[in-house]
Short mmCIF file of C-alpha atoms in Angstrom, two decimals:
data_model
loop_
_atom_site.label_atom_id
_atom_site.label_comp_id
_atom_site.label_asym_id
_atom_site.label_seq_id
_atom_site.Cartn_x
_atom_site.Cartn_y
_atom_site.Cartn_z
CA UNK A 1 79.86 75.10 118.03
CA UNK A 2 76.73 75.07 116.59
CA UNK A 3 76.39 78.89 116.32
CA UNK A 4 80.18 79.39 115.22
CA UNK A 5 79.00 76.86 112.10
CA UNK A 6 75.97 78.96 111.10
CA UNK A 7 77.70 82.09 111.62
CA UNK A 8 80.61 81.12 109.49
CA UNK A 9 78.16 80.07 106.38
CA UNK A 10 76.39 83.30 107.37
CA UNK A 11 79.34 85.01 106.81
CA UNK A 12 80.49 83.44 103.88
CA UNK A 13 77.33 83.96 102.12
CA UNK A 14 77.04 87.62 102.78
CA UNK A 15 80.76 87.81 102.07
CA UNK A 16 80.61 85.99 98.73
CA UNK A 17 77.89 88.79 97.79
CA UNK A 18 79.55 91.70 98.84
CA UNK A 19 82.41 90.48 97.00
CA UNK A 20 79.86 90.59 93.83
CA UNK A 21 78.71 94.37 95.05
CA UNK A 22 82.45 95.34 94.91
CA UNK A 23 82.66 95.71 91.46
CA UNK A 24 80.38 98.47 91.67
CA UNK A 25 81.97 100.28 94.39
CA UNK A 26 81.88 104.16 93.39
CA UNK A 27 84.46 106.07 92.63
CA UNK A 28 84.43 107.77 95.95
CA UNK A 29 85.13 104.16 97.63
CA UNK A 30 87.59 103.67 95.44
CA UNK A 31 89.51 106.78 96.35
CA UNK A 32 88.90 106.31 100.19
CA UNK A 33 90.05 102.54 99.17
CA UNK A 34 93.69 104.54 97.97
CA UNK A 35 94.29 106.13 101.33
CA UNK A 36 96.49 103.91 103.52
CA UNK A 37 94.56 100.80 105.69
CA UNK A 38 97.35 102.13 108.36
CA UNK A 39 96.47 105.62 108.86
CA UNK A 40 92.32 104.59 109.00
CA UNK A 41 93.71 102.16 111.56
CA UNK A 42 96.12 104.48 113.63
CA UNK A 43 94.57 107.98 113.28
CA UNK A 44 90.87 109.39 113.86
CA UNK A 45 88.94 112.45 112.43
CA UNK A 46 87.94 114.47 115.33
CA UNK A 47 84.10 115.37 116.30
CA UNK A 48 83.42 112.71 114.16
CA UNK A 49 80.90 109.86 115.15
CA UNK A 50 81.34 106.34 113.88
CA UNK A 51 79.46 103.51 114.24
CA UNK A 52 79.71 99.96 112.82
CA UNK A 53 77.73 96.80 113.41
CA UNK A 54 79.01 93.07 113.38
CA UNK A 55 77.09 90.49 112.40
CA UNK A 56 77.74 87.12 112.82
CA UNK A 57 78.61 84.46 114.48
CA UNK A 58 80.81 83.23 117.86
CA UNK A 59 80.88 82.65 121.50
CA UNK A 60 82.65 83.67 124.59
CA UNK A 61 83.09 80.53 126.96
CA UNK A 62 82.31 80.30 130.16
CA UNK A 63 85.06 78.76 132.74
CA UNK A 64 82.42 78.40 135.57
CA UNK A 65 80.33 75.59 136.71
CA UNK A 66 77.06 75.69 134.85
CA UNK A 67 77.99 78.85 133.43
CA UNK A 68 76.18 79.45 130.22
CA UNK A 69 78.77 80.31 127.03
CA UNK A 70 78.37 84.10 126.06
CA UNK A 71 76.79 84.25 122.31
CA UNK A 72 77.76 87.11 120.23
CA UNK A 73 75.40 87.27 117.43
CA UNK A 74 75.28 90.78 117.20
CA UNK A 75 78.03 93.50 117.63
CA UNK A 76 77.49 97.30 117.77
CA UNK A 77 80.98 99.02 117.64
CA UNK A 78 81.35 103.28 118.38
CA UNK A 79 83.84 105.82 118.82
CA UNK A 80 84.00 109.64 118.92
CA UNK A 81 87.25 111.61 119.64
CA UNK A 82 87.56 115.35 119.89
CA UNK A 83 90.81 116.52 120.56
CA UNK A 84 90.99 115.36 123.96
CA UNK A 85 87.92 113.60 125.32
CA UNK A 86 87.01 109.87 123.09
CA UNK A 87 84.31 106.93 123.28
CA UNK A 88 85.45 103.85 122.29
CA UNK A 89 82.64 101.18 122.94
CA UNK A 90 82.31 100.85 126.79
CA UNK A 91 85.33 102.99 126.93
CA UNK A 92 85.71 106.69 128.02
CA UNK A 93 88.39 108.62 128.32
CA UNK A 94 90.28 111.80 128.36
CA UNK A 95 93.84 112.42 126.82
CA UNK A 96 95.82 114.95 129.20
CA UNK A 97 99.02 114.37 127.42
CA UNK A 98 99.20 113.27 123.66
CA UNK A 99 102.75 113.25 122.22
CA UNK A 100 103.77 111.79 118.73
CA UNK A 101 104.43 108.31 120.01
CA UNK A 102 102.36 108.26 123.35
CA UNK A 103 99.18 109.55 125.22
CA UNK A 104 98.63 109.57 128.60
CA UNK A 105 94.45 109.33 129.43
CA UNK A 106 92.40 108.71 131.89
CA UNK A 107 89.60 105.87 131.25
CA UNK A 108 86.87 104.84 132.75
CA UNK A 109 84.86 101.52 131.59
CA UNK A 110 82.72 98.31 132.43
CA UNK A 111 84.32 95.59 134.08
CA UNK A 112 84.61 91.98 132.05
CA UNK A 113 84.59 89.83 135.12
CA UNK A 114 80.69 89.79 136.21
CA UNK A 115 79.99 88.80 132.49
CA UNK A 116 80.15 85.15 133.74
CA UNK A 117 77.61 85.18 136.51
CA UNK A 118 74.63 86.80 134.29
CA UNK A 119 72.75 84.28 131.74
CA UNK A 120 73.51 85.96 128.29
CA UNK A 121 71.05 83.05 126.44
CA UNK A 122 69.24 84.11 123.02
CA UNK A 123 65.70 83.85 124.53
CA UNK A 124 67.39 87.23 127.38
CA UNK A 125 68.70 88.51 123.90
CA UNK A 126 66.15 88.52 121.72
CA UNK A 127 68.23 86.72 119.49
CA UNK A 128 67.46 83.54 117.52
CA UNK A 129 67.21 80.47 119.55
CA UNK A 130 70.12 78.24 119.24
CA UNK A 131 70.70 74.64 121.10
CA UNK A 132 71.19 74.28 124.49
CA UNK A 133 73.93 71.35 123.79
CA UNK A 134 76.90 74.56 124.19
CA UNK A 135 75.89 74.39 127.43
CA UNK A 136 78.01 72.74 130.00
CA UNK A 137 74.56 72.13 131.95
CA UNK A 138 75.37 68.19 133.15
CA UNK A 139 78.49 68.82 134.85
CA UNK A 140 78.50 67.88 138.83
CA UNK A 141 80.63 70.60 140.55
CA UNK A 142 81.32 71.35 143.88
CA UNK A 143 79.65 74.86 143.46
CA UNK A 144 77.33 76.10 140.96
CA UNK A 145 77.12 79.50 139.74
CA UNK A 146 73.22 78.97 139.94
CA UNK A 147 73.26 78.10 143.23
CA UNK A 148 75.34 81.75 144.67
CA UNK A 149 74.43 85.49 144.79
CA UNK A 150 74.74 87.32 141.69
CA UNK A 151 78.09 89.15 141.08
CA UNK A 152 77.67 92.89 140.47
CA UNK A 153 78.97 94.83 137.53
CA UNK A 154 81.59 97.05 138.15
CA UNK A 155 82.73 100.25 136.48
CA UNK A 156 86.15 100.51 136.57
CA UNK A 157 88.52 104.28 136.16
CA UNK A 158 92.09 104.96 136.27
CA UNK A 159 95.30 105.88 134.08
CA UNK A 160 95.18 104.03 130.50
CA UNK A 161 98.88 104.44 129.01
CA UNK A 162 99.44 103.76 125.03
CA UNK A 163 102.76 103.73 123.61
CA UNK A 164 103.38 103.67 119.71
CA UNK A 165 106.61 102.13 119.41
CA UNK A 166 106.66 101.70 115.69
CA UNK A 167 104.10 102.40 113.00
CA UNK A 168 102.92 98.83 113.86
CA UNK A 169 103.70 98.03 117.23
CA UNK A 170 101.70 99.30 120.08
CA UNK A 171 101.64 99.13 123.86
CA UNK A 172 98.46 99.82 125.83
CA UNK A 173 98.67 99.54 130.05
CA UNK A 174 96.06 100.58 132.01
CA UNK A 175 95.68 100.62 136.05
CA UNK A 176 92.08 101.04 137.21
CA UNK A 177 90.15 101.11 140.24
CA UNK A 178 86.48 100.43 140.94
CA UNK A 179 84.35 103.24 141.05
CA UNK A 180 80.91 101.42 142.42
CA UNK A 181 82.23 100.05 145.36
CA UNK A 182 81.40 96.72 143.61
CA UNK A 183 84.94 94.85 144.84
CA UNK A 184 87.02 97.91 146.16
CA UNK A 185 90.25 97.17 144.75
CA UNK A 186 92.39 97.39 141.86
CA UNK A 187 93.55 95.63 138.12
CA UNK A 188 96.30 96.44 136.00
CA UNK A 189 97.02 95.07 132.08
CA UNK A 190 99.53 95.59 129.37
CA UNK A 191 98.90 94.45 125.95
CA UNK A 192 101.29 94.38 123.24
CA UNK A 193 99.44 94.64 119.85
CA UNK A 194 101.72 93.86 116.67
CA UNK A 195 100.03 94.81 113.25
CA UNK A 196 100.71 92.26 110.17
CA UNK A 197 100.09 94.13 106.83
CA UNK A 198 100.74 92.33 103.15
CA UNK A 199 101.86 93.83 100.53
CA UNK A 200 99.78 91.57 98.19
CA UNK A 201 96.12 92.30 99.91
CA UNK A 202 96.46 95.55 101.37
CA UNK A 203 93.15 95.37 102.40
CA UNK A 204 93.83 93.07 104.89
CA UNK A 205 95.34 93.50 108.30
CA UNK A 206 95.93 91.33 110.82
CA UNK A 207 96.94 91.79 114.45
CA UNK A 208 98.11 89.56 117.38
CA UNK A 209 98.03 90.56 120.47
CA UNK A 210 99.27 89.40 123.89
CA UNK A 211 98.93 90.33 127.08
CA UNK A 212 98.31 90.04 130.67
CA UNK A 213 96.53 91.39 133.71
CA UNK A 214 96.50 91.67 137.26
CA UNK A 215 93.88 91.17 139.57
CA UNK A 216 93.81 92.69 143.25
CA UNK A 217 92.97 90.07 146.02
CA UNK A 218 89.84 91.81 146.39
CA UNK A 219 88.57 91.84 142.83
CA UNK A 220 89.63 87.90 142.22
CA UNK A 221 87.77 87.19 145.94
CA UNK A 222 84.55 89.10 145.13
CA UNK A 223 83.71 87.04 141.81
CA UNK A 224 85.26 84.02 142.63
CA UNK A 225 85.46 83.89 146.46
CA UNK A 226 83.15 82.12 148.41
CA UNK A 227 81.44 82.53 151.81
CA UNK A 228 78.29 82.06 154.35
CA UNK A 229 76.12 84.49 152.08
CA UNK A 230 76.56 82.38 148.94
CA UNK A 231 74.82 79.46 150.90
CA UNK A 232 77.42 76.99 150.34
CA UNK A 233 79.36 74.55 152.38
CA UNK A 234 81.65 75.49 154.81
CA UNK A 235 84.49 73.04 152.99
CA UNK A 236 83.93 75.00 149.59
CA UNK A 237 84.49 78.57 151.19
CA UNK A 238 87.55 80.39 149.34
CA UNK A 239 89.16 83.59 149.82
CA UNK A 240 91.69 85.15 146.89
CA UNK A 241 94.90 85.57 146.85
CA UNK A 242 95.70 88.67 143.61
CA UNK A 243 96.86 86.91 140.14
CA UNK A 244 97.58 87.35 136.56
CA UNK A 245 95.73 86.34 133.47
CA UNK A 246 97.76 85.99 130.54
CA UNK A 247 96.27 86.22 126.90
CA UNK A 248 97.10 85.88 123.24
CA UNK A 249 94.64 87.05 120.21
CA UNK A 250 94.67 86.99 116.92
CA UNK A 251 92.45 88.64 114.80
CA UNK A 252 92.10 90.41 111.30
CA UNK A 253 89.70 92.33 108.96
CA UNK A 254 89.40 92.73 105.49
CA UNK A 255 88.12 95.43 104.22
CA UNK A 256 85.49 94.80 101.13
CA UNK A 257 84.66 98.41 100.48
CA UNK A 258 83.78 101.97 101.61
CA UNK A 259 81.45 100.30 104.19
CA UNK A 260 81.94 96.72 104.47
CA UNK A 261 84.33 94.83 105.44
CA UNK A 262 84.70 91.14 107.05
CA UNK A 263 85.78 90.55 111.00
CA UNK A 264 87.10 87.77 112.48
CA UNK A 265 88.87 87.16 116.05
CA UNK A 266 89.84 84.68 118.23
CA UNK A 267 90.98 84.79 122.01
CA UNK A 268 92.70 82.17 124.16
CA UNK A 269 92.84 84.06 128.07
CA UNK A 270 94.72 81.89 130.85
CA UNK A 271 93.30 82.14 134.17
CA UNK A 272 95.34 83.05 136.85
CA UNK A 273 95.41 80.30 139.80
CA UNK A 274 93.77 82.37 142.01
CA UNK A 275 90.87 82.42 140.28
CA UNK A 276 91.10 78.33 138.98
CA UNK A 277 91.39 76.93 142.54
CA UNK A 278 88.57 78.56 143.22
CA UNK A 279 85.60 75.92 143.50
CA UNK A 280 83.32 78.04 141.29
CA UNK A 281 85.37 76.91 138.12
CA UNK A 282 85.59 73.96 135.90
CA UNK A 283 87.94 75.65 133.11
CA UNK A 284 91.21 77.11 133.50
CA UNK A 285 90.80 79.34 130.24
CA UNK A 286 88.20 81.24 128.65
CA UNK A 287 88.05 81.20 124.85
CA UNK A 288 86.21 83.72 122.67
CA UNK A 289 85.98 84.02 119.01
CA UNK A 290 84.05 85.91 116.53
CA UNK A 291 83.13 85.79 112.34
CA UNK A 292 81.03 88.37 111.04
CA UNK A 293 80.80 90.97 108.47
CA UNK A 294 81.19 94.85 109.90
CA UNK A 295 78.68 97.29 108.21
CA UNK A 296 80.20 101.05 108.88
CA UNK A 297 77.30 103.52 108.64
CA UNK B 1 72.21 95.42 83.47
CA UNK B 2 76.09 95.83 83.02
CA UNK B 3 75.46 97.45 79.51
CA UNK B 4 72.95 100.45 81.08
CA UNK B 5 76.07 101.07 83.39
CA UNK B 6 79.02 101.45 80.60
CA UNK B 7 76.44 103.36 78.58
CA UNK B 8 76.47 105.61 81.51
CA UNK B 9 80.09 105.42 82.30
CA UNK B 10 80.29 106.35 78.52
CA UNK B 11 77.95 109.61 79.06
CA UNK B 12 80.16 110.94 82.25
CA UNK B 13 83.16 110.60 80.06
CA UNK B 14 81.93 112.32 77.43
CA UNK B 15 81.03 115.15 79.42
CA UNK B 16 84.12 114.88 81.12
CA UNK B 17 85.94 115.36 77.73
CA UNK B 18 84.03 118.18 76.50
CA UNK B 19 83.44 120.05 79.20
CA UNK B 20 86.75 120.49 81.17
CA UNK B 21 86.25 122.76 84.46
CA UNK B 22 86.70 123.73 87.49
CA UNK B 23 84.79 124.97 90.46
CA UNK B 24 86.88 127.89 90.39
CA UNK B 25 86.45 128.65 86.46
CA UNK B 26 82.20 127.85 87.34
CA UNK B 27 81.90 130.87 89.79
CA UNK B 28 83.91 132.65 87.32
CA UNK B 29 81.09 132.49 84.96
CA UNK B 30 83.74 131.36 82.39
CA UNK B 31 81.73 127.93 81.42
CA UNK B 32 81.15 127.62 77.55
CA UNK B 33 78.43 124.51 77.01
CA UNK B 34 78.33 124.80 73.36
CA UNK B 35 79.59 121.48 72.98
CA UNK B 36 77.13 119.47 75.17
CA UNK B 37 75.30 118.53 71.56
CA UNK B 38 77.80 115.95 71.01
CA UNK B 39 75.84 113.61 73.83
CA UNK B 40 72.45 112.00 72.87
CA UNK B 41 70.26 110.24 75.64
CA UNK B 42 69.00 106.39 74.39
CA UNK B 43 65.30 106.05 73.66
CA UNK B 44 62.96 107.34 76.20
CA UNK B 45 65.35 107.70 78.77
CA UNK B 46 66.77 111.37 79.98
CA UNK B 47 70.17 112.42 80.80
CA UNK B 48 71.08 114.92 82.92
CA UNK B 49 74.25 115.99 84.22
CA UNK B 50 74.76 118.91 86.24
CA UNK B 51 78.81 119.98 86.81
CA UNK B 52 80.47 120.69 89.09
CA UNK B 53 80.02 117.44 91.00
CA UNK B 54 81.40 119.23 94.32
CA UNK B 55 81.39 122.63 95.96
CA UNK B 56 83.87 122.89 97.92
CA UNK B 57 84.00 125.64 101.47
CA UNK B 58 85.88 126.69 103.77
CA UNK B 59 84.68 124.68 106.68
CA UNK B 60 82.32 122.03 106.91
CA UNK B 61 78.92 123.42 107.54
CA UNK B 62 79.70 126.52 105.97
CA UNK B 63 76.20 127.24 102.94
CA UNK B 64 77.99 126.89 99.32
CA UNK B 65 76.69 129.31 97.03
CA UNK B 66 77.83 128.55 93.36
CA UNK B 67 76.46 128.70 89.37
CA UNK B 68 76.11 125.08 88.07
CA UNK B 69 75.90 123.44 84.90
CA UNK B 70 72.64 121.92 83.94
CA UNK B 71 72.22 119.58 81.05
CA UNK B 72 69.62 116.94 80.25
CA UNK B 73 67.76 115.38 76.96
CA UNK B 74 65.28 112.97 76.46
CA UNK B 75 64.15 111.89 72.58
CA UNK B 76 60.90 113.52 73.34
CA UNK B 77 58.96 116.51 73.62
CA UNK B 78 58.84 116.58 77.14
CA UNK B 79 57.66 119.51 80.66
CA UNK B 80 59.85 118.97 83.11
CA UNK B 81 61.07 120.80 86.85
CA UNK B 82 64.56 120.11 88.65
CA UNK B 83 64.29 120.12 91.81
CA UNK B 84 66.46 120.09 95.06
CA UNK B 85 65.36 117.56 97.16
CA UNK B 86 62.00 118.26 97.77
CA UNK B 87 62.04 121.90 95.94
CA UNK B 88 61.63 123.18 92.80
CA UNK B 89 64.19 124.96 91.03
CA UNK B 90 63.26 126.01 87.75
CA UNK B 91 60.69 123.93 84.93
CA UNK B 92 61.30 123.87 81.28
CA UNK B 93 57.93 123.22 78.86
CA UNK B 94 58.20 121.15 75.80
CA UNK B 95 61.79 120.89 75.70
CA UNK B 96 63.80 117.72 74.57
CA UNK B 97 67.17 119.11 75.28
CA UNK B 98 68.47 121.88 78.22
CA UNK B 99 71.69 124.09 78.27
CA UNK B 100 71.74 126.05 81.26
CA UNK B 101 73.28 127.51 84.03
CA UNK B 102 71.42 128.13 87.95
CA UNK B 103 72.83 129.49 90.86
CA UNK B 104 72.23 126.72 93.87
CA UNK B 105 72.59 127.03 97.25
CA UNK B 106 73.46 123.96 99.77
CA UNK B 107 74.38 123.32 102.93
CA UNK B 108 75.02 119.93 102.94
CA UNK B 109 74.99 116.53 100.08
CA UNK B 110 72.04 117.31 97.76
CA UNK B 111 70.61 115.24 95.42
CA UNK B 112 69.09 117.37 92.32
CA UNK B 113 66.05 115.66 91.21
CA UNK B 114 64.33 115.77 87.14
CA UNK B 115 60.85 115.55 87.17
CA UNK B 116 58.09 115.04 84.64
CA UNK B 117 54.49 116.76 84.84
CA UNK B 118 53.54 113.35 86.53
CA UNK B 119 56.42 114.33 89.47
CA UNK B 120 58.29 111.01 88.22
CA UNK B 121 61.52 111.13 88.80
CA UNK B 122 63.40 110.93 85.21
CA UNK B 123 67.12 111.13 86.28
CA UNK B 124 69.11 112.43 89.08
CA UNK B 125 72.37 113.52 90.66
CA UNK B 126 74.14 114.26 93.86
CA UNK B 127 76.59 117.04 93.96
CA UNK B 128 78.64 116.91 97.28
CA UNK B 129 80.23 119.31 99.65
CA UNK B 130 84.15 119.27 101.03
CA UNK B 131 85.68 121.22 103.04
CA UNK B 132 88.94 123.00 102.37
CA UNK B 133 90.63 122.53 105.34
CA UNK B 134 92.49 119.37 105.88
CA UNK B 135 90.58 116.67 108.23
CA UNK B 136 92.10 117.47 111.87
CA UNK B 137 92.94 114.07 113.18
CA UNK B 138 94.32 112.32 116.06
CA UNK B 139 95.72 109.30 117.42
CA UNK B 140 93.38 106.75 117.89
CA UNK B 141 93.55 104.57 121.39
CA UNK B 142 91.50 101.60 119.68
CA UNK B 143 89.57 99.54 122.28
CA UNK B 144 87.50 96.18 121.67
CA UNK B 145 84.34 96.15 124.28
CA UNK B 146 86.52 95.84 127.58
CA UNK B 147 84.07 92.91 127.94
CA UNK B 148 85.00 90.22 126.13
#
């Protein structure tokens, strides 16, 4: 909580500046300013790097027992896209089929799920320290996440589908597989992104999303099953059945200038009961949200 | 602060009024500068404006060859080089006021640089390069870090 507050004046500091700065903007940011928020949003330049960094302030929570909350302080954001091959973050893909309203890639990229079993504290970060009180360190639980083997990360690759259904609707689904031999099995997701634009701040656009995805019976027992090797009791042994997460986001940007603009998101992701009855968890959702200003180099 | 900046605004659309071209008419050698005298720079401080602002070729990359416009004053007496970036392009001695037209040659952004004997920078300006063909884009398949 703590961090989200000093991020937020953070934020609205640097954002009450920029806002200052605007008025100088040259003329060249005004004319990029003139060209659509939509089409920067929808289409790309190819052979064209971008980066961006967020700064700022928010947290991804952490469902397990004694699991420390994920900070995110700092943000680096990329993507590249030639005509077919394209980075986006952890993302990697190749289009082999790009119509008007859908392309057909495959991806490869890191898998979320063994974010929970690493400590992601400021002092492994070489971030500023912050206080230990967002940490659910005093709960009893039946297991600890302290107390079993580290979860590997796992690279994930497959068939990523998107589907433009109107200029502000979009589908994404994606099937993947590990490629590291990490868990040896599958997850699937579809997410339905809908884009809110206003007429009076065209700057601004917002998005909410919602989603879900599937976990194989192998992926959901690997992170959250339990057995002899991670030392615990016999009673608190659990193997997996496969499950589905459900999600809703909301999150929106406005954009200050050629380079600035501000960020903010928020996540609410449902476990599936698969992974809540297992004895490694003392939340049923994880929660993530983010404020920040984005500097685009 | 605000006042140095409309005094400038004020300059660029002065020039912008009296000397109406195009790259096109530039490399045509058709420029007439006669007017430029209209413009005055403010106590010890030198204007210089160079026109065009961008060269435009073919394809990003691509070396842009072109004759620009080259105008500064100061209220003195004063030696001075341009230079672009780090090299010299031509000096003037004891001039207070310049009319004149160089062939340049870039390959990328350049910022065109007025020195004094000292190598102080007095005034300076960027002239930019674009590229004739349309930007080739594509659809974008955003993704937030598949992490969080």
């Amino acid at each position: 909580m703590k961090i989200l507050h000093s991020g937020l004046i953070c934020s609205l500091f640097i954002f009450s500046l920029l806002l200052t700065y605007k008025g100088y903007a040259s003329e060249l940011d005004k004319i990029s300013d003139n060209i659509s928020e939509n089409e920067h949003e929808q289409f790309v330049e190819v052979n064209h790097w971008h980066f961006s960094v967020a700064l700022g302030g928010g947290k991804i929570t952490n469902p397990l027992h004694n699991g420390k909350d994920i900070p995110l302080i700092v943000l680096p954001y990329i993507h590249y896209y030639n005509e077919r091959f394209f980075i986006e973050n952890n993302v990697i893909g190749y289009s082999l089929f790009q119509e008007e309203n859908w392309v057909l890639s495959t991806v490869t990229q890191l898998n979320r799920e063994a974010i929970f079993f690493h400590d992601w504290q400021p002092k492994h970060l070489l971030t500023p320290n912050f206080s230990e009180s967002i940490v659910s360190g005093g709960d009893q639980s039946p297991v600890s996440v302290k107390s079993i083997n580290k979860r590997k990360w796992a690279i994930d690759a497959g068939m990523q589908l998107n589907w433009f259904a109107t200029d502000s609707i979009e589908v994404k689904a994606q099937l993947l597989h590990d490629i590291n031999g990490v868990y040896d099995g599958f997850n699937g997701n579809i997410d339905i992104t809908k884009r809110l634009t206003f007429s009076s701040m065209n700057q601004m656009n917002v998005f909410l999303n919602i989603g879900a995805k599937w976990q194989s019976r192998e992926l959901i027992t690997y992170y959250y099953g339990l057995n002899e090797q991670d030392g615990v009791d016999f009673f608190n042994f659990y193997q997996a059945n496969s499950g589905i997460n459900t999600h809703i986001a909301l999150s929106a940007n406005y954009k200050l200038n050629q380079h600035w603009r501000v960020k903010f998101n928020v996540k609410k992701e449902y476990l599936s009961q698969s992974i809540t009855d297992s004895p490694l968890l003392k939340d049923q959702h994880v929660t993530s949200g983010f404020i920040g200003v984005v500097y685009a180099f | 602060m605000l006042f140095k900046q409309l005094q400038q605004l004020f300059y660029l659309m002065c020039m912008l009024m009296i000397i109406p071209v195009s790259a096109s008419e530039l490399t045509e050698n058709k420029i007439n500068v006669a007017n430029i005298n209209l413009i005055t720079a403010p106590k010890n401080e030198t204007v210089l404006m160079i026109k065009p602002l961008t060269c435009i070729v073919r394809n990003i990359g691509d070396v842009c060859e072109m004759m620009v416009n080259v105008f500064w004053e100061n209220n003195q007496l004063i030696n001075t080089c341009l230079f672009q970036n780090t090299e010299k392009l031509t000096c003037w001695k004891n001039k207070k006021r310049v009319k004149e037209r160089i062939k340049v040659r870039l390959f990328n952004d350049m910022t065109f640089i007025l020195r004094d004997e000292n190598s102080d920078a007095l005034a300076q300006q960027v002239i930019k390069i674009n590229s004739a063909k349309p930007k080739k884009l594509r659809r974008r398949l955003k993704a937030d870090w598949s992490i969080f």
